Short mmCIF file of C-alpha atoms in Angstrom, two decimals:
data_model
loop_
_atom_site.label_atom_id
_atom_site.label_comp_id
_atom_site.label_asym_id
_atom_site.label_seq_id
_atom_site.Cartn_x
_atom_site.Cartn_y
_atom_site.Cartn_z
CA MET A 571 -10.81 -21.59 -8.77
CA SER A 572 -9.34 -24.81 -10.11
CA ARG A 573 -5.98 -24.65 -11.88
CA ARG A 574 -7.73 -26.30 -14.81
CA HIS A 575 -9.92 -23.22 -15.30
CA LEU A 576 -8.22 -21.37 -18.15
CA LEU A 577 -7.80 -17.65 -18.13
CA GLN A 578 -10.51 -16.05 -20.21
CA ARG A 579 -9.35 -13.42 -22.66
CA ARG A 580 -11.25 -10.80 -24.55
CA PRO A 581 -12.45 -11.81 -28.06
CA LEU A 582 -10.30 -11.15 -31.08
CA LEU A 583 -11.07 -7.59 -32.15
CA ALA A 584 -10.23 -7.55 -35.82
CA THR A 585 -8.71 -9.39 -38.76
CA LEU A 586 -5.00 -8.80 -39.17
CA ALA A 587 -3.36 -6.92 -42.01
CA ALA A 588 -2.51 -9.23 -44.89
CA PHE A 589 0.31 -7.74 -46.83
CA ALA A 590 2.03 -4.94 -44.90
CA VAL A 591 5.50 -5.85 -43.67
CA LEU A 592 5.66 -5.30 -39.93
CA GLY A 593 7.74 -2.32 -38.92
CA GLY A 594 8.16 -3.22 -35.26
CA THR A 595 6.90 -5.51 -32.53
CA ALA A 596 3.40 -5.86 -31.19
CA ALA A 597 2.60 -4.18 -27.91
CA THR A 598 2.37 -7.16 -25.63
CA ALA A 599 4.03 -8.24 -22.43
CA PRO A 600 5.95 -11.49 -22.02
CA ALA A 601 3.65 -14.49 -21.92
CA THR A 602 3.78 -14.69 -18.12
CA THR A 603 1.57 -11.60 -17.89
CA PRO A 604 -1.98 -11.08 -19.19
CA GLN A 605 -2.12 -10.20 -22.85
CA THR A 606 -4.68 -8.14 -24.73
CA PRO A 607 -6.01 -8.49 -28.26
CA ALA A 608 -4.33 -6.58 -31.05
CA PRO A 609 -5.86 -3.33 -32.24
CA SER A 610 -7.24 -3.23 -35.74
CA ALA A 611 -4.37 -2.78 -38.19
CA ALA A 612 -6.41 -2.94 -41.40
CA PRO A 613 -10.04 -2.75 -42.43
CA PRO A 614 -11.91 -5.86 -41.27
CA GLY A 615 -12.23 -8.39 -44.05
CA ALA A 616 -8.94 -7.53 -45.75
CA LEU A 617 -7.74 -11.13 -45.55
CA ASP A 618 -11.16 -12.50 -46.41
CA ASP A 619 -11.31 -10.39 -49.56
CA THR A 620 -7.93 -11.70 -50.71
CA TYR A 621 -6.15 -14.57 -48.99
CA TYR A 622 -9.19 -16.49 -47.72
CA GLN A 623 -11.71 -15.66 -50.42
CA ASP A 624 -11.93 -19.27 -51.69
CA ALA A 625 -12.69 -20.59 -48.19
CA LEU A 626 -15.55 -18.29 -47.26
CA GLY A 627 -18.98 -19.84 -46.84
CA LYS A 628 -17.63 -23.37 -46.54
CA THR A 629 -17.68 -25.81 -43.62
CA GLY A 630 -16.47 -29.34 -42.89
CA THR A 631 -14.37 -31.12 -45.48
CA ALA A 632 -15.02 -28.43 -48.08
CA LEU A 633 -13.55 -25.78 -45.80
CA GLU A 634 -10.62 -28.00 -44.86
CA GLY A 635 -9.87 -28.67 -48.52
CA ALA A 636 -10.03 -25.00 -49.45
CA LEU A 637 -7.72 -24.04 -46.59
CA HIS A 638 -5.29 -26.81 -47.50
CA THR A 639 -4.99 -25.41 -51.02
CA ILE A 640 -4.51 -21.86 -49.73
CA ILE A 641 -1.88 -22.54 -47.07
CA SER A 642 0.07 -25.09 -49.12
CA ASP A 643 1.30 -22.21 -51.28
CA GLN A 644 4.35 -21.39 -49.18
CA SER A 645 8.09 -20.89 -49.15
CA LYS A 646 10.07 -23.55 -47.28
CA LEU A 647 12.99 -23.22 -44.92
CA SER A 648 15.91 -25.49 -44.19
CA TYR A 649 16.27 -26.72 -40.64
CA SER A 650 19.30 -24.47 -40.08
CA GLN A 651 17.30 -21.44 -41.28
CA VAL A 652 14.72 -22.16 -38.58
CA TRP A 653 17.10 -20.82 -35.91
CA ASP A 654 17.10 -17.31 -37.37
CA ALA A 655 13.41 -17.42 -38.23
CA LEU A 656 12.43 -18.18 -34.64
CA LYS A 657 14.52 -15.27 -33.43
CA ALA A 658 12.17 -13.04 -35.43
CA THR A 659 8.84 -14.80 -34.98
CA ASP A 660 9.17 -15.22 -31.20
CA GLU A 661 11.00 -12.03 -30.36
CA ASP A 662 10.25 -10.61 -26.92
CA PRO A 663 8.25 -7.41 -27.55
CA ALA A 664 9.87 -5.88 -24.47
CA ASN A 665 13.45 -6.82 -25.43
CA SER A 666 14.42 -7.23 -29.06
CA SER A 667 17.55 -9.15 -28.07
CA ASN A 668 15.47 -11.97 -26.58
CA VAL A 669 12.88 -14.57 -27.52
CA ILE A 670 9.96 -15.83 -25.41
CA LEU A 671 10.11 -19.57 -24.72
CA LEU A 672 6.88 -21.46 -25.36
CA TYR A 673 6.37 -23.57 -22.25
CA THR A 674 8.20 -21.55 -19.60
CA GLY A 675 7.30 -18.06 -20.86
CA ARG A 676 10.89 -17.09 -20.04
CA SER A 677 12.57 -14.28 -21.96
CA GLN A 678 16.00 -15.47 -23.06
CA ALA A 679 18.80 -14.12 -25.23
CA LYS A 680 18.43 -15.01 -28.89
CA SER A 681 22.09 -15.97 -28.94
CA ASP A 682 21.68 -18.48 -26.10
CA ASN A 683 20.38 -21.25 -28.35
CA GLY A 684 21.72 -24.79 -28.63
CA GLY A 685 21.41 -28.14 -26.93
CA ASN A 686 22.78 -27.53 -23.44
CA VAL A 687 20.77 -27.37 -20.23
CA GLY A 688 19.55 -23.81 -19.71
CA GLN A 689 19.62 -22.96 -23.41
CA TRP A 690 16.68 -22.89 -25.82
CA ASN A 691 16.17 -25.13 -28.83
CA ARG A 692 13.61 -25.84 -31.55
CA GLU A 693 10.46 -27.55 -30.28
CA HIS A 694 8.29 -29.42 -32.79
CA VAL A 695 4.82 -28.88 -31.32
CA TRP A 696 3.55 -31.59 -33.67
CA ALA A 697 6.15 -34.12 -32.50
CA LYS A 698 8.28 -35.07 -35.49
CA SER A 699 8.04 -38.79 -34.66
CA HIS A 700 4.25 -38.64 -35.13
CA GLY A 701 4.40 -39.31 -38.84
CA ASP A 702 8.17 -39.85 -38.89
CA PHE A 703 8.99 -36.66 -40.81
CA GLY A 704 12.01 -35.76 -38.70
CA THR A 705 13.62 -32.45 -39.65
CA ALA A 706 12.97 -32.82 -43.37
CA THR A 707 12.18 -29.64 -45.27
CA GLY A 708 8.41 -29.45 -45.08
CA PRO A 709 6.65 -30.45 -41.85
CA GLY A 710 9.99 -30.80 -40.10
CA THR A 711 10.86 -27.15 -40.79
CA ASP A 712 7.43 -25.52 -40.84
CA ILE A 713 7.77 -22.63 -38.39
CA HIS A 714 4.03 -22.42 -37.83
CA HIS A 715 4.57 -25.27 -35.33
CA LEU A 716 8.22 -24.78 -34.40
CA ARG A 717 8.80 -22.70 -31.28
CA PRO A 718 11.71 -21.78 -28.98
CA ALA A 719 11.61 -23.96 -25.86
CA ASP A 720 13.80 -24.61 -22.85
CA VAL A 721 16.03 -27.61 -23.63
CA SER A 722 15.05 -29.54 -20.50
CA VAL A 723 11.33 -28.84 -20.80
CA ASN A 724 11.43 -29.77 -24.49
CA SER A 725 12.97 -33.10 -23.47
CA THR A 726 10.29 -33.66 -20.84
CA ARG A 727 7.54 -33.06 -23.38
CA GLY A 728 9.31 -35.36 -25.82
CA ASN A 729 6.79 -36.77 -28.30
CA LYS A 730 3.85 -36.98 -25.90
CA ASP A 731 0.32 -36.17 -27.01
CA PHE A 732 -1.53 -33.26 -25.41
CA ASP A 733 -4.09 -33.67 -22.64
CA ASN A 734 -5.04 -32.32 -19.22
CA GLY A 735 -3.44 -33.79 -16.14
CA GLY A 736 -0.25 -35.06 -14.60
CA THR A 737 2.39 -33.70 -12.25
CA GLU A 738 3.48 -30.07 -12.40
CA LEU A 739 6.97 -29.47 -13.80
CA GLY A 740 9.31 -27.98 -11.22
CA ASP A 741 11.32 -26.15 -13.87
CA ALA A 742 8.22 -24.93 -15.73
CA PRO A 743 5.36 -24.18 -13.30
CA GLY A 744 1.93 -24.32 -14.92
CA ASN A 745 2.91 -27.21 -17.21
CA TYR A 746 1.95 -30.79 -16.29
CA THR A 747 2.93 -34.20 -17.59
CA ASP A 748 2.31 -37.89 -17.02
CA GLY A 749 3.35 -41.05 -18.81
CA ASP A 750 1.53 -40.37 -22.07
CA SER A 751 0.58 -36.69 -22.26
CA PHE A 752 1.68 -33.11 -21.73
CA GLU A 753 -0.38 -30.11 -20.63
CA PRO A 754 1.12 -26.68 -21.44
CA ARG A 755 0.57 -23.61 -19.31
CA ASP A 756 -2.75 -21.80 -19.67
CA ALA A 757 -1.33 -18.82 -21.59
CA VAL A 758 -0.32 -20.98 -24.59
CA LYS A 759 -2.91 -23.75 -24.58
CA GLY A 760 -4.77 -22.20 -27.49
CA ASP A 761 -1.51 -21.55 -29.35
CA VAL A 762 -0.63 -25.25 -29.08
CA ALA A 763 -4.07 -26.30 -30.29
CA ARG A 764 -4.04 -24.00 -33.32
CA MET A 765 -0.52 -25.13 -34.29
CA ILE A 766 -1.61 -28.77 -34.20
CA LEU A 767 -4.73 -28.08 -36.27
CA TYR A 768 -2.74 -26.02 -38.79
CA MET A 769 -0.47 -29.02 -39.34
CA ALA A 770 -3.45 -31.32 -39.84
CA VAL A 771 -4.84 -29.10 -42.60
CA ARG A 772 -1.50 -28.26 -44.22
CA TYR A 773 -0.16 -31.84 -44.49
CA GLU A 774 -2.72 -34.10 -46.12
CA GLY A 775 -0.43 -36.76 -47.56
CA ASP A 776 -0.22 -35.26 -51.05
CA ASP A 777 3.37 -34.00 -50.90
CA SER A 778 5.38 -37.17 -50.03
CA PHE A 779 4.78 -36.72 -46.30
CA ALA A 780 2.28 -38.52 -44.09
CA ASP A 781 -1.34 -37.39 -43.79
CA LEU A 782 -1.34 -35.75 -40.36
CA GLU A 783 -4.61 -35.98 -38.44
CA PRO A 784 -5.64 -35.18 -34.86
CA ASN A 785 -7.58 -37.80 -32.92
CA ASP A 786 -8.85 -38.34 -29.38
CA SER A 787 -6.08 -40.69 -28.30
CA VAL A 788 -2.95 -40.16 -26.20
CA SER A 789 -1.21 -43.34 -27.29
CA ASN A 790 -0.42 -42.54 -30.91
CA GLY A 791 3.23 -43.58 -30.91
CA SER A 792 4.76 -43.05 -34.35
CA ALA A 793 1.39 -42.91 -36.14
CA PRO A 794 0.75 -39.62 -37.97
CA ASN A 795 -1.76 -38.58 -35.31
CA ILE A 796 -1.81 -36.39 -32.20
CA GLY A 797 -4.50 -36.04 -29.54
CA ARG A 798 -6.59 -35.29 -27.72
CA LEU A 799 -8.67 -33.47 -30.29
CA SER A 800 -11.51 -32.81 -27.85
CA VAL A 801 -9.11 -31.18 -25.39
CA LEU A 802 -7.36 -29.18 -28.12
CA LYS A 803 -10.71 -27.79 -29.27
CA THR A 804 -11.49 -26.69 -25.72
CA TRP A 805 -8.08 -25.08 -25.36
CA SER A 806 -8.53 -23.16 -28.61
CA GLU A 807 -11.90 -21.84 -27.49
CA GLN A 808 -10.85 -20.84 -23.98
CA ASP A 809 -7.48 -19.32 -24.97
CA PRO A 810 -8.17 -17.23 -28.11
CA PRO A 811 -5.37 -15.64 -30.15
CA ASP A 812 -3.52 -12.80 -28.43
CA THR A 813 -1.22 -10.12 -29.79
CA PHE A 814 1.91 -12.26 -29.59
CA GLU A 815 0.36 -15.11 -31.58
CA GLN A 816 -1.19 -12.74 -34.12
CA ARG A 817 2.07 -10.90 -34.67
CA ARG A 818 3.86 -14.22 -35.07
CA ASN A 819 1.41 -15.22 -37.81
CA ASP A 820 2.06 -11.94 -39.61
CA VAL A 821 5.86 -12.27 -39.41
CA ILE A 822 5.74 -15.80 -40.84
CA PHE A 823 3.51 -14.59 -43.66
CA ASP A 824 5.40 -11.41 -44.46
CA ARG A 825 9.02 -12.51 -44.05
CA PHE A 826 9.41 -16.27 -44.20
CA GLN A 827 6.87 -18.82 -45.44
CA HIS A 828 4.29 -16.45 -46.94
CA ASN A 829 1.41 -18.56 -45.67
CA ARG A 830 -0.80 -18.20 -42.61
CA ASN A 831 -2.30 -20.25 -39.81
CA PRO A 832 -6.01 -19.82 -40.60
CA PHE A 833 -7.09 -20.74 -37.08
CA ILE A 834 -5.39 -17.64 -35.73
CA ASP A 835 -7.22 -15.42 -38.20
CA HIS A 836 -10.50 -17.36 -37.91
CA PRO A 837 -10.65 -19.31 -34.61
CA GLU A 838 -14.27 -20.24 -35.37
CA TRP A 839 -13.05 -22.46 -38.22
CA VAL A 840 -11.86 -25.01 -35.64
CA GLU A 841 -15.46 -25.90 -34.81
CA ALA A 842 -16.50 -25.55 -38.45
CA ILE A 843 -14.11 -28.38 -39.44
CA TRP A 844 -13.98 -30.58 -36.34
#
């Protein structure tokens, strides 16, 4: 089997609970091991009957517009607050003192964060130079696309677009890079795609920040675009949401920003919009 063949996971079993504060961690292993879908925590349709009710039955630009309105109602964090938020959102379910790093899948002490080699720092999955928003409160501090990452691997990814191909990283097996793109490991390909598409719907240029849009290019530079959209769509389909990603969405909603990534709750909306 080719290394490009993504691991197939079971379909998402049920819609997540909307308003109950989580009283523990989801039962999932670190991202280096196979993960299983979350069990049903609330009657199916709970989110659709409340949070997503204005989006139901829509497709295309109408759906995108409805979701933009819904998820734009959020609390915002400062960049310094992101440190503590990530220690909760990305907590290792097997060790509450650690977080799971996005690209390596390594479990590392929450306290071992900073800018030195071997530590973890804050990775902007939608590279902050793509739209030049930096670390400004808003897209620069939106934890739906900020993840703990190994300092060196974060530097290697830099502000590259996402695509298949390249040379495997020695310090992060399963990740590949070339001169203009980065390919994350199979276990988080869908996570990356859904974070990028969340940002595209959330930031539409109506709040003093650039209108962020995915495209099919890998040479976007500082333009407010990231690609490749066609590859991201494939990644989202082949790597559906798992328990870690679903729990993360709940923690952000319940404890921090009080908004959700709709493509985790409804992965089929990716195709409905793009």
